[in-house]
N, CA, C and O atoms as a Tripos MOL2 file, in Angstrom:
@<TRIPOS>MOLECULE
protein
  264   263    66     0     0
PROTEIN
NO_CHARGES

@<TRIPOS>ATOM
      1 N           0.8440   -1.1700    0.0000 N.3       1 MET1
      2 CA          0.0000    0.0000    0.0000 C.3       1 MET1
      3 C           0.8940    1.2390    0.0000 C.2       1 MET1
      4 O           1.8460    1.3260    0.7760 O.2       1 MET1
      5 N           0.5860    2.1810   -0.8620 N.am      2 SER2
      6 CA          1.3720    3.3980   -0.9820 C.3       2 SER2
      7 C           0.6100    4.5800   -0.3930 C.2       2 SER2
      8 O          -0.5640    4.7920   -0.6950 O.2       2 SER2
      9 N           1.2930    5.3400    0.4460 N.am      3 GLN3
     10 CA          0.6940    6.5340    1.0230 C.3       3 GLN3
     11 C           1.5290    7.7380    0.6220 C.2       3 GLN3
     12 O           2.7540    7.6640    0.5320 O.2       3 GLN3
     13 N           0.8520    8.8310    0.3870 N.am      4 THR4
     14 CA          1.5430   10.0600    0.0610 C.3       4 THR4
     15 C           1.5360   10.9650    1.2810 C.2       4 THR4
     16 O           0.4840   11.2520    1.8510 O.2       4 THR4
     17 N           2.7090   11.4060    1.6700 N.am      5 PHE5
     18 CA          2.8310   12.3180    2.7950 C.3       5 PHE5
     19 C           3.2780   13.6720    2.2660 C.2       5 PHE5
     20 O           4.2180   13.7520    1.4750 O.2       5 PHE5
     21 N           2.6190   14.7240    2.6920 N.am      6 GLU6
     22 CA          2.9840   16.0720    2.2870 C.3       6 GLU6
     23 C           3.4260   16.8630    3.5110 C.2       6 GLU6
     24 O           2.8710   16.7170    4.6000 O.2       6 GLU6
     25 N           4.4270   17.6970    3.3120 N.am      7 THR7
     26 CA          4.8600   18.5830    4.3840 C.3       7 THR7
     27 C           3.8090   19.6730    4.5820 C.2       7 THR7
     28 O           2.8910   19.8170    3.7750 O.2       7 THR7
     29 N           3.9510   20.4240    5.6440 N.am      8 ALA8
     30 CA          3.0260   21.5350    5.9010 C.3       8 ALA8
     31 C           3.0870   22.5550    4.7670 C.2       8 ALA8
     32 O           2.0650   23.1300    4.3920 O.2       8 ALA8
     33 N           4.2790   22.7800    4.2210 N.am      9 ILE9
     34 CA          4.4310   23.7290    3.1130 C.3       9 ILE9
     35 C           3.7250   23.1980    1.8730 C.2       9 ILE9
     36 O           3.0310   23.9520    1.1900 O.2       9 ILE9
     37 N           3.8900   21.9150    1.5720 N.am     10 GLN10
     38 CA          3.2100   21.3260    0.4190 C.3      10 GLN10
     39 C           1.6970   21.3910    0.5840 C.2      10 GLN10
     40 O           0.9790   21.6880   -0.3700 O.2      10 GLN10
     41 N           1.2180   21.1170    1.7780 N.am     11 GLN11
     42 CA         -0.2250   21.1820    2.0380 C.3      11 GLN11
     43 C          -0.7400   22.6040    1.8670 C.2      11 GLN11
     44 O          -1.8060   22.8160    1.2890 O.2      11 GLN11
     45 N           0.0070   23.5670    2.3650 N.am     12 ALA12
     46 CA         -0.4030   24.9680    2.2420 C.3      12 ALA12
     47 C          -0.4280   25.3980    0.7790 C.2      12 ALA12
     48 O          -1.3600   26.0750    0.3450 O.2      12 ALA12
     49 N           0.5910   25.0080    0.0230 N.am     13 LEU13
     50 CA          0.6250   25.3450   -1.4010 C.3      13 LEU13
     51 C          -0.5360   24.6930   -2.1310 C.2      13 LEU13
     52 O          -1.1730   25.3230   -2.9760 O.2      13 LEU13
     53 N          -0.8140   23.4480   -1.8150 N.am     14 ARG14
     54 CA         -1.9350   22.7460   -2.4460 C.3      14 ARG14
     55 C          -3.2520   23.4770   -2.1580 C.2      14 ARG14
     56 O          -4.0740   23.6540   -3.0570 O.2      14 ARG14
     57 N          -3.4500   23.8970   -0.9140 N.am     15 GLU15
     58 CA         -4.6750   24.6210   -0.5570 C.3      15 GLU15
     59 C          -4.8000   25.9070   -1.3710 C.2      15 GLU15
     60 O          -5.8820   26.2380   -1.8560 O.2      15 GLU15
     61 N          -3.6990   26.6220   -1.5160 N.am     16 VAL16
     62 CA         -3.7220   27.8770   -2.2710 C.3      16 VAL16
     63 C          -4.0590   27.6150   -3.7320 C.2      16 VAL16
     64 O          -4.9660   28.2430   -4.2790 O.2      16 VAL16
     65 N          -3.3450   26.6990   -4.3650 N.am     17 VAL17
     66 CA         -3.5570   26.5020   -5.8060 C.3      17 VAL17
     67 C          -4.8840   25.8200   -6.1110 C.2      17 VAL17
     68 O          -5.4410   26.0210   -7.1910 O.2      17 VAL17
     69 N          -5.4000   25.0200   -5.1880 N.am     18 GLU18
     70 CA         -6.7080   24.4040   -5.4130 C.3      18 GLU18
     71 C          -7.8190   25.4460   -5.4060 C.2      18 GLU18
     72 O          -8.8990   25.1970   -5.9420 O.2      18 GLU18
     73 N          -7.5720   26.6020   -4.8100 N.am     19 SER19
     74 CA         -8.5790   27.6650   -4.8110 C.3      19 SER19
     75 C          -8.7640   28.2610   -6.2060 C.2      19 SER19
     76 O          -9.7150   29.0080   -6.4380 O.2      19 SER19
     77 N          -7.8610   27.9390   -7.1370 N.am     20 PHE20
     78 CA         -7.9610   28.3940   -8.5190 C.3      20 PHE20
     79 C          -8.6170   27.3350   -9.4070 C.2      20 PHE20
     80 O          -8.4750   27.3770  -10.6290 O.2      20 PHE20
     81 N          -9.3240   26.4020   -8.8090 N.am     21 ASP21
     82 CA         -9.9760   25.2920   -9.5110 C.3      21 ASP21
     83 C          -8.9460   24.4550  -10.2590 C.2      21 ASP21
     84 O          -7.9830   23.9890   -9.6490 O.2      21 ASP21
     85 N          -9.1190   24.2540  -11.5540 N.am     22 GLU22
     86 CA         -8.2470   23.3420  -12.3060 C.3      22 GLU22
     87 C          -7.0710   24.0370  -12.9830 C.2      22 GLU22
     88 O          -6.3550   23.4180  -13.7700 O.2      22 GLU22
     89 N          -6.8710   25.3040  -12.6870 N.am     23 GLN23
     90 CA         -5.7800   26.0380  -13.3200 C.3      23 GLN23
     91 C          -4.4110   25.4700  -12.9360 C.2      23 GLN23
     92 O          -3.4960   25.4410  -13.7590 O.2      23 GLN23
     93 N          -4.2760   25.0200  -11.6870 N.am     24 TYR24
     94 CA         -2.9900   24.5320  -11.2010 C.3      24 TYR24
     95 C          -3.0170   23.0880  -10.7170 C.2      24 TYR24
     96 O          -2.0060   22.5850  -10.2280 O.2      24 TYR24
     97 N          -4.1500   22.4180  -10.8450 N.am     25 VAL25
     98 CA         -4.2780   21.0370  -10.3840 C.3      25 VAL25
     99 C          -5.0140   20.2300  -11.4450 C.2      25 VAL25
    100 O          -6.0470   20.6570  -11.9620 O.2      25 VAL25
    101 N          -4.4690   19.0570  -11.7630 N.am     26 ALA26
    102 CA         -5.1190   18.1520  -12.7100 C.3      26 ALA26
    103 C          -5.0880   16.7450  -12.1320 C.2      26 ALA26
    104 O          -4.0240   16.2140  -11.8150 O.2      26 ALA26
    105 N          -6.2480   16.1580  -12.0010 N.am     27 GLU27
    106 CA         -6.3780   14.7910  -11.4850 C.3      27 GLU27
    107 C          -5.6580   14.6260  -10.1460 C.2      27 GLU27
    108 O          -5.0320   13.5990   -9.8870 O.2      27 GLU27
    109 N          -5.7560   15.6450   -9.3060 N.am     28 GLY28
    110 CA         -5.1540   15.5840   -7.9780 C.3      28 GLY28
    111 C          -3.6730   15.9200   -7.9230 C.2      28 GLY28
    112 O          -3.0890   15.9570   -6.8400 O.2      28 GLY28
    113 N          -3.0620   16.1630   -9.0660 N.am     29 LEU29
    114 CA         -1.6340   16.4850   -9.1140 C.3      29 LEU29
    115 C          -1.4320   17.9640   -9.4040 C.2      29 LEU29
    116 O          -2.1820   18.5670  -10.1720 O.2      29 LEU29
    117 N          -0.4140   18.5370   -8.7830 N.am     30 LEU30
    118 CA         -0.1090   19.9420   -9.0220 C.3      30 LEU30
    119 C           0.5010   20.1130  -10.4060 C.2      30 LEU30
    120 O           1.3450   19.3220  -10.8250 O.2      30 LEU30
    121 N           0.0700   21.1480  -11.1070 N.am     31 LYS31
    122 CA          0.6740   21.5210  -12.3890 C.3      31 LYS31
    123 C           1.8410   22.4590  -12.0640 C.2      31 LYS31
    124 O           1.7200   23.6820  -12.1320 O.2      31 LYS31
    125 N           2.9580   21.8520  -11.7130 N.am     32 LYS32
    126 CA          4.1050   22.6170  -11.2260 C.3      32 LYS32
    127 C           4.6100   23.6230  -12.2570 C.2      32 LYS32
    128 O           4.9700   24.7470  -11.9060 O.2      32 LYS32
    129 N           4.6370   23.2210  -13.5300 N.am     33 ASP33
    130 CA          5.1070   24.1380  -14.5710 C.3      33 ASP33
    131 C           4.2370   25.3880  -14.6330 C.2      33 ASP33
    132 O           4.7570   26.4980  -14.7510 O.2      33 ASP33
    133 N           2.9230   25.2190  -14.5550 N.am     34 ALA34
    134 CA          2.0040   26.3630  -14.6060 C.3      34 ALA34
    135 C           2.1920   27.2650  -13.3940 C.2      34 ALA34
    136 O           2.1470   28.4900  -13.5100 O.2      34 ALA34
    137 N           2.4020   26.6560  -12.2330 N.am     35 ILE35
    138 CA          2.6250   27.4400  -11.0130 C.3      35 ILE35
    139 C           3.9100   28.2570  -11.1470 C.2      35 ILE35
    140 O           3.9280   29.4480  -10.8400 O.2      35 ILE35
    141 N           4.9750   27.6170  -11.6040 N.am     36 ILE36
    142 CA          6.2690   28.2890  -11.7380 C.3      36 ILE36
    143 C           6.2040   29.4180  -12.7570 C.2      36 ILE36
    144 O           6.7210   30.5070  -12.5080 O.2      36 ILE36
    145 N           5.5730   29.1700  -13.9000 N.am     37 VAL37
    146 CA          5.4510   30.2030  -14.9340 C.3      37 VAL37
    147 C           4.7160   31.4200  -14.3860 C.2      37 VAL37
    148 O           5.1510   32.5550  -14.5830 O.2      37 VAL37
    149 N           3.6060   31.1840  -13.7020 N.am     38 ASP38
    150 CA          2.8330   32.3090  -13.1780 C.3      38 ASP38
    151 C           3.5700   33.0340  -12.0580 C.2      38 ASP38
    152 O           3.4290   34.2490  -11.9190 O.2      38 ASP38
    153 N           4.3520   32.3170  -11.2600 N.am     39 LEU39
    154 CA          5.1650   32.9900  -10.2460 C.3      39 LEU39
    155 C           6.2930   33.7880  -10.8960 C.2      39 LEU39
    156 O           6.5880   34.9050  -10.4690 O.2      39 LEU39
    157 N           6.9260   33.2250  -11.9260 N.am     40 ASP40
    158 CA          7.9710   33.9520  -12.6530 C.3      40 ASP40
    159 C           7.4250   35.2350  -13.2730 C.2      40 ASP40
    160 O           8.1330   36.2360  -13.3820 O.2      40 ASP40
    161 N           6.1560   35.1900  -13.6790 N.am     41 ASN41
    162 CA          5.5050   36.3550  -14.2860 C.3      41 ASN41
    163 C           4.8080   37.2360  -13.2510 C.2      41 ASN41
    164 O           4.1140   38.1880  -13.6080 O.2      41 ASN41
    165 N           4.9930   36.9180  -11.9790 N.am     42 TYR42
    166 CA          4.4010   37.6860  -10.8760 C.3      42 TYR42
    167 C           2.8930   37.8620  -11.0500 C.2      42 TYR42
    168 O           2.3710   38.9670  -10.9040 O.2      42 TYR42
    169 N           2.1970   36.7640  -11.3630 N.am     43 LYS43
    170 CA          0.7410   36.8350  -11.5120 C.3      43 LYS43
    171 C           0.1550   37.3020  -10.1770 C.2      43 LYS43
    172 O           0.2620   36.5960   -9.1740 O.2      43 LYS43
    173 N          -0.4620   38.4820  -10.1600 N.am     44 PRO44
    174 CA         -0.8970   39.0880   -8.8940 C.3      44 PRO44
    175 C          -1.7890   38.2010   -8.0360 C.2      44 PRO44
    176 O          -1.6000   38.1350   -6.8210 O.2      44 PRO44
    177 N          -2.7470   37.5260   -8.6350 N.am     45 GLU45
    178 CA         -3.6800   36.7140   -7.8550 C.3      45 GLU45
    179 C          -2.9620   35.5840   -7.1230 C.2      45 GLU45
    180 O          -3.2450   35.3150   -5.9560 O.2      45 GLU45
    181 N          -2.0350   34.9250   -7.8120 N.am     46 LEU46
    182 CA         -1.3090   33.8080   -7.2140 C.3      46 LEU46
    183 C          -0.3350   34.3050   -6.1470 C.2      46 LEU46
    184 O          -0.2730   33.7500   -5.0500 O.2      46 LEU46
    185 N           0.4160   35.3420   -6.4700 N.am     47 VAL47
    186 CA          1.3810   35.8850   -5.5140 C.3      47 VAL47
    187 C           0.6660   36.3590   -4.2510 C.2      47 VAL47
    188 O           1.1340   36.1070   -3.1410 O.2      47 VAL47
    189 N          -0.4620   37.0410   -4.4150 N.am     48 GLU48
    190 CA         -1.2060   37.5360   -3.2570 C.3      48 GLU48
    191 C          -1.6740   36.3950   -2.3580 C.2      48 GLU48
    192 O          -1.5490   36.4700   -1.1360 O.2      48 GLU48
    193 N          -2.2150   35.3370   -2.9680 N.am     49 LYS49
    194 CA         -2.7010   34.2180   -2.1550 C.3      49 LYS49
    195 C          -1.5570   33.5060   -1.4440 C.2      49 LYS49
    196 O          -1.7150   33.0590   -0.3090 O.2      49 LYS49
    197 N          -0.4120   33.4000   -2.1010 N.am     50 ILE50
    198 CA          0.7390   32.7630   -1.4620 C.3      50 ILE50
    199 C           1.2390   33.6190   -0.2990 C.2      50 ILE50
    200 O           1.5450   33.0990    0.7740 O.2      50 ILE50
    201 N           1.3210   34.9250   -0.5140 N.am     51 LEU51
    202 CA          1.8310   35.8070    0.5370 C.3      51 LEU51
    203 C           0.8750   35.9460    1.7110 C.2      51 LEU51
    204 O           1.3100   36.2380    2.8250 O.2      51 LEU51
    205 N          -0.4140   35.7440    1.4840 N.am     52 THR52
    206 CA         -1.3670   35.8520    2.5850 C.3      52 THR52
    207 C          -1.5370   34.5400    3.3380 C.2      52 THR52
    208 O          -2.2100   34.5010    4.3680 O.2      52 THR52
    209 N          -0.9350   33.4670    2.8370 N.am     53 ASN53
    210 CA         -0.9450   32.1960    3.5550 C.3      53 ASN53
    211 C           0.2020   32.2390    4.5690 C.2      53 ASN53
    212 O           1.3630   32.3840    4.1880 O.2      53 ASN53
    213 N          -0.1190   32.1150    5.8370 N.am     54 ALA54
    214 CA          0.8820   32.2720    6.8980 C.3      54 ALA54
    215 C           2.0510   31.3010    6.7630 C.2      54 ALA54
    216 O           3.2030   31.6920    6.9520 O.2      54 ALA54
    217 N           1.7700   30.0540    6.4410 N.am     55 ILE55
    218 CA          2.8400   29.0460    6.3330 C.3      55 ILE55
    219 C           3.7670   29.3700    5.1700 C.2      55 ILE55
    220 O           4.9880   29.3250    5.3200 O.2      55 ILE55
    221 N           3.1990   29.6970    4.0120 N.am     56 LEU56
    222 CA          4.0130   30.0050    2.8370 C.3      56 LEU56
    223 C           4.7530   31.3280    3.0100 C.2      56 LEU56
    224 O           5.9010   31.4580    2.5850 O.2      56 LEU56
    225 N           4.1080   32.2940    3.6230 N.am     57 ASN57
    226 CA          4.7550   33.5760    3.8650 C.3      57 ASN57
    227 C           5.9750   33.3900    4.7550 C.2      57 ASN57
    228 O           7.0390   33.9440    4.4800 O.2      57 ASN57
    229 N           5.8230   32.6180    5.8110 N.am     58 GLU58
    230 CA          6.9400   32.3550    6.7280 C.3      58 GLU58
    231 C           8.0730   31.6020    6.0240 C.2      58 GLU58
    232 O           9.2490   31.8740    6.2660 O.2      58 GLU58
    233 N           7.7150   30.6650    5.1610 N.am     59 ALA59
    234 CA          8.7160   29.8180    4.5100 C.3      59 ALA59
    235 C           9.4650   30.5210    3.3820 C.2      59 ALA59
    236 O          10.6410   30.2380    3.1510 O.2      59 ALA59
    237 N           8.7940   31.4360    2.6730 N.am     60 PHE60
    238 CA          9.3740   31.9620    1.4370 C.3      60 PHE60
    239 C           9.6230   33.4610    1.4130 C.2      60 PHE60
    240 O          10.0010   34.0020    0.3740 O.2      60 PHE60
    241 N           9.4190   34.1420    2.5310 N.am     61 THR61
    242 CA          9.7010   35.5760    2.5540 C.3      61 THR61
    243 C          10.6120   35.9040    3.7270 C.2      61 THR61
    244 O          10.7560   35.1230    4.6680 O.2      61 THR61
    245 N          11.2110   37.0630    3.6440 N.am     62 GLU62
    246 CA         12.0920   37.5210    4.7100 C.3      62 GLU62
    247 C          11.7390   38.9680    5.0320 C.2      62 GLU62
    248 O          11.5790   39.7890    4.1290 O.2      62 GLU62
    249 N          11.6190   39.2750    6.3020 N.am     63 ASP63
    250 CA         11.3230   40.6310    6.7380 C.3      63 ASP63
    251 C          12.6040   41.4480    6.6670 C.2      63 ASP63
    252 O          13.5450   41.1990    7.4210 O.2      63 ASP63
    253 N          12.6430   42.4160    5.7690 N.am     64 ILE64
    254 CA         13.8570   43.2210    5.6190 C.3      64 ILE64
    255 C          13.7200   44.5990    6.2630 C.2      64 ILE64
    256 O          14.6960   45.3410    6.3680 O.2      64 ILE64
    257 N          12.5030   44.9370    6.6940 N.am     65 ALA65
    258 CA         12.2860   46.2540    7.2920 C.3      65 ALA65
    259 C          12.4600   46.2250    8.8050 C.2      65 ALA65
    260 O          12.5090   47.2680    9.4570 O.2      65 ALA65
    261 N          12.5530   45.0210    9.3490 N.am     66 GLY66
    262 CA         12.8000   44.8890   10.7750 C.3      66 GLY66
    263 C          11.5560   44.9160   11.5420 C.2      66 GLY66
    264 O          11.5840   44.8150   12.7690 O.2      66 GLY66
@<TRIPOS>BOND
     1     1     2 1
     2     2     3 1
     3     3     4 2
     4     3     5 am
     5     5     6 1
     6     6     7 1
     7     7     8 2
     8     7     9 am
     9     9    10 1
    10    10    11 1
    11    11    12 2
    12    11    13 am
    13    13    14 1
    14    14    15 1
    15    15    16 2
    16    15    17 am
    17    17    18 1
    18    18    19 1
    19    19    20 2
    20    19    21 am
    21    21    22 1
    22    22    23 1
    23    23    24 2
    24    23    25 am
    25    25    26 1
    26    26    27 1
    27    27    28 2
    28    27    29 am
    29    29    30 1
    30    30    31 1
    31    31    32 2
    32    31    33 am
    33    33    34 1
    34    34    35 1
    35    35    36 2
    36    35    37 am
    37    37    38 1
    38    38    39 1
    39    39    40 2
    40    39    41 am
    41    41    42 1
    42    42    43 1
    43    43    44 2
    44    43    45 am
    45    45    46 1
    46    46    47 1
    47    47    48 2
    48    47    49 am
    49    49    50 1
    50    50    51 1
    51    51    52 2
    52    51    53 am
    53    53    54 1
    54    54    55 1
    55    55    56 2
    56    55    57 am
    57    57    58 1
    58    58    59 1
    59    59    60 2
    60    59    61 am
    61    61    62 1
    62    62    63 1
    63    63    64 2
    64    63    65 am
    65    65    66 1
    66    66    67 1
    67    67    68 2
    68    67    69 am
    69    69    70 1
    70    70    71 1
    71    71    72 2
    72    71    73 am
    73    73    74 1
    74    74    75 1
    75    75    76 2
    76    75    77 am
    77    77    78 1
    78    78    79 1
    79    79    80 2
    80    79    81 am
    81    81    82 1
    82    82    83 1
    83    83    84 2
    84    83    85 am
    85    85    86 1
    86    86    87 1
    87    87    88 2
    88    87    89 am
    89    89    90 1
    90    90    91 1
    91    91    92 2
    92    91    93 am
    93    93    94 1
    94    94    95 1
    95    95    96 2
    96    95    97 am
    97    97    98 1
    98    98    99 1
    99    99   100 2
   100    99   101 am
   101   101   102 1
   102   102   103 1
   103   103   104 2
   104   103   105 am
   105   105   106 1
   106   106   107 1
   107   107   108 2
   108   107   109 am
   109   109   110 1
   110   110   111 1
   111   111   112 2
   112   111   113 am
   113   113   114 1
   114   114   115 1
   115   115   116 2
   116   115   117 am
   117   117   118 1
   118   118   119 1
   119   119   120 2
   120   119   121 am
   121   121   122 1
   122   122   123 1
   123   123   124 2
   124   123   125 am
   125   125   126 1
   126   126   127 1
   127   127   128 2
   128   127   129 am
   129   129   130 1
   130   130   131 1
   131   131   132 2
   132   131   133 am
   133   133   134 1
   134   134   135 1
   135   135   136 2
   136   135   137 am
   137   137   138 1
   138   138   139 1
   139   139   140 2
   140   139   141 am
   141   141   142 1
   142   142   143 1
   143   143   144 2
   144   143   145 am
   145   145   146 1
   146   146   147 1
   147   147   148 2
   148   147   149 am
   149   149   150 1
   150   150   151 1
   151   151   152 2
   152   151   153 am
   153   153   154 1
   154   154   155 1
   155   155   156 2
   156   155   157 am
   157   157   158 1
   158   158   159 1
   159   159   160 2
   160   159   161 am
   161   161   162 1
   162   162   163 1
   163   163   164 2
   164   163   165 am
   165   165   166 1
   166   166   167 1
   167   167   168 2
   168   167   169 am
   169   169   170 1
   170   170   171 1
   171   171   172 2
   172   171   173 am
   173   173   174 1
   174   174   175 1
   175   175   176 2
   176   175   177 am
   177   177   178 1
   178   178   179 1
   179   179   180 2
   180   179   181 am
   181   181   182 1
   182   182   183 1
   183   183   184 2
   184   183   185 am
   185   185   186 1
   186   186   187 1
   187   187   188 2
   188   187   189 am
   189   189   190 1
   190   190   191 1
   191   191   192 2
   192   191   193 am
   193   193   194 1
   194   194   195 1
   195   195   196 2
   196   195   197 am
   197   197   198 1
   198   198   199 1
   199   199   200 2
   200   199   201 am
   201   201   202 1
   202   202   203 1
   203   203   204 2
   204   203   205 am
   205   205   206 1
   206   206   207 1
   207   207   208 2
   208   207   209 am
   209   209   210 1
   210   210   211 1
   211   211   212 2
   212   211   213 am
   213   213   214 1
   214   214   215 1
   215   215   216 2
   216   215   217 am
   217   217   218 1
   218   218   219 1
   219   219   220 2
   220   219   221 am
   221   221   222 1
   222   222   223 1
   223   223   224 2
   224   223   225 am
   225   225   226 1
   226   226   227 1
   227   227   228 2
   228   227   229 am
   229   229   230 1
   230   230   231 1
   231   231   232 2
   232   231   233 am
   233   233   234 1
   234   234   235 1
   235   235   236 2
   236   235   237 am
   237   237   238 1
   238   238   239 1
   239   239   240 2
   240   239   241 am
   241   241   242 1
   242   242   243 1
   243   243   244 2
   244   243   245 am
   245   245   246 1
   246   246   247 1
   247   247   248 2
   248   247   249 am
   249   249   250 1
   250   250   251 1
   251   251   252 2
   252   251   253 am
   253   253   254 1
   254   254   255 1
   255   255   256 2
   256   255   257 am
   257   257   258 1
   258   258   259 1
   259   259   260 2
   260   259   261 am
   261   261   262 1
   262   262   263 1
   263   263   264 2
@<TRIPOS>SUBSTRUCTURE
     1 MET1         2 RESIDUE 1 A MET
     2 SER2         6 RESIDUE 1 A SER
     3 GLN3        10 RESIDUE 1 A GLN
     4 THR4        14 RESIDUE 1 A THR
     5 PHE5        18 RESIDUE 1 A PHE
     6 GLU6        22 RESIDUE 1 A GLU
     7 THR7        26 RESIDUE 1 A THR
     8 ALA8        30 RESIDUE 1 A ALA
     9 ILE9        34 RESIDUE 1 A ILE
    10 GLN10       38 RESIDUE 1 A GLN
    11 GLN11       42 RESIDUE 1 A GLN
    12 ALA12       46 RESIDUE 1 A ALA
    13 LEU13       50 RESIDUE 1 A LEU
    14 ARG14       54 RESIDUE 1 A ARG
    15 GLU15       58 RESIDUE 1 A GLU
    16 VAL16       62 RESIDUE 1 A VAL
    17 VAL17       66 RESIDUE 1 A VAL
    18 GLU18       70 RESIDUE 1 A GLU
    19 SER19       74 RESIDUE 1 A SER
    20 PHE20       78 RESIDUE 1 A PHE
    21 ASP21       82 RESIDUE 1 A ASP
    22 GLU22       86 RESIDUE 1 A GLU
    23 GLN23       90 RESIDUE 1 A GLN
    24 TYR24       94 RESIDUE 1 A TYR
    25 VAL25       98 RESIDUE 1 A VAL
    26 ALA26      102 RESIDUE 1 A ALA
    27 GLU27      106 RESIDUE 1 A GLU
    28 GLY28      110 RESIDUE 1 A GLY
    29 LEU29      114 RESIDUE 1 A LEU
    30 LEU30      118 RESIDUE 1 A LEU
    31 LYS31      122 RESIDUE 1 A LYS
    32 LYS32      126 RESIDUE 1 A LYS
    33 ASP33      130 RESIDUE 1 A ASP
    34 ALA34      134 RESIDUE 1 A ALA
    35 ILE35      138 RESIDUE 1 A ILE
    36 ILE36      142 RESIDUE 1 A ILE
    37 VAL37      146 RESIDUE 1 A VAL
    38 ASP38      150 RESIDUE 1 A ASP
    39 LEU39      154 RESIDUE 1 A LEU
    40 ASP40      158 RESIDUE 1 A ASP
    41 ASN41      162 RESIDUE 1 A ASN
    42 TYR42      166 RESIDUE 1 A TYR
    43 LYS43      170 RESIDUE 1 A LYS
    44 PRO44      174 RESIDUE 1 A PRO
    45 GLU45      178 RESIDUE 1 A GLU
    46 LEU46      182 RESIDUE 1 A LEU
    47 VAL47      186 RESIDUE 1 A VAL
    48 GLU48      190 RESIDUE 1 A GLU
    49 LYS49      194 RESIDUE 1 A LYS
    50 ILE50      198 RESIDUE 1 A ILE
    51 LEU51      202 RESIDUE 1 A LEU
    52 THR52      206 RESIDUE 1 A THR
    53 ASN53      210 RESIDUE 1 A ASN
    54 ALA54      214 RESIDUE 1 A ALA
    55 ILE55      218 RESIDUE 1 A ILE
    56 LEU56      222 RESIDUE 1 A LEU
    57 ASN57      226 RESIDUE 1 A ASN
    58 GLU58      230 RESIDUE 1 A GLU
    59 ALA59      234 RESIDUE 1 A ALA
    60 PHE60      238 RESIDUE 1 A PHE
    61 THR61      242 RESIDUE 1 A THR
    62 GLU62      246 RESIDUE 1 A GLU
    63 ASP63      250 RESIDUE 1 A ASP
    64 ILE64      254 RESIDUE 1 A ILE
    65 ALA65      258 RESIDUE 1 A ALA
    66 GLY66      262 RESIDUE 1 A GLY
């Protein structure tokens, strides 16, 4: 029997991208290329949802203003 385990970061990312319906998820799998392309292009909707997710914000941003 095979089980898939996701880290908290993976779970948070999945929750964010699933909110876009099938744009970033197909048959339960993340469309990683589509996610990366839209992040590279700074797609506002995706970037905003990632930055407002506490787990992803903590993992992928740094406070530079102190």
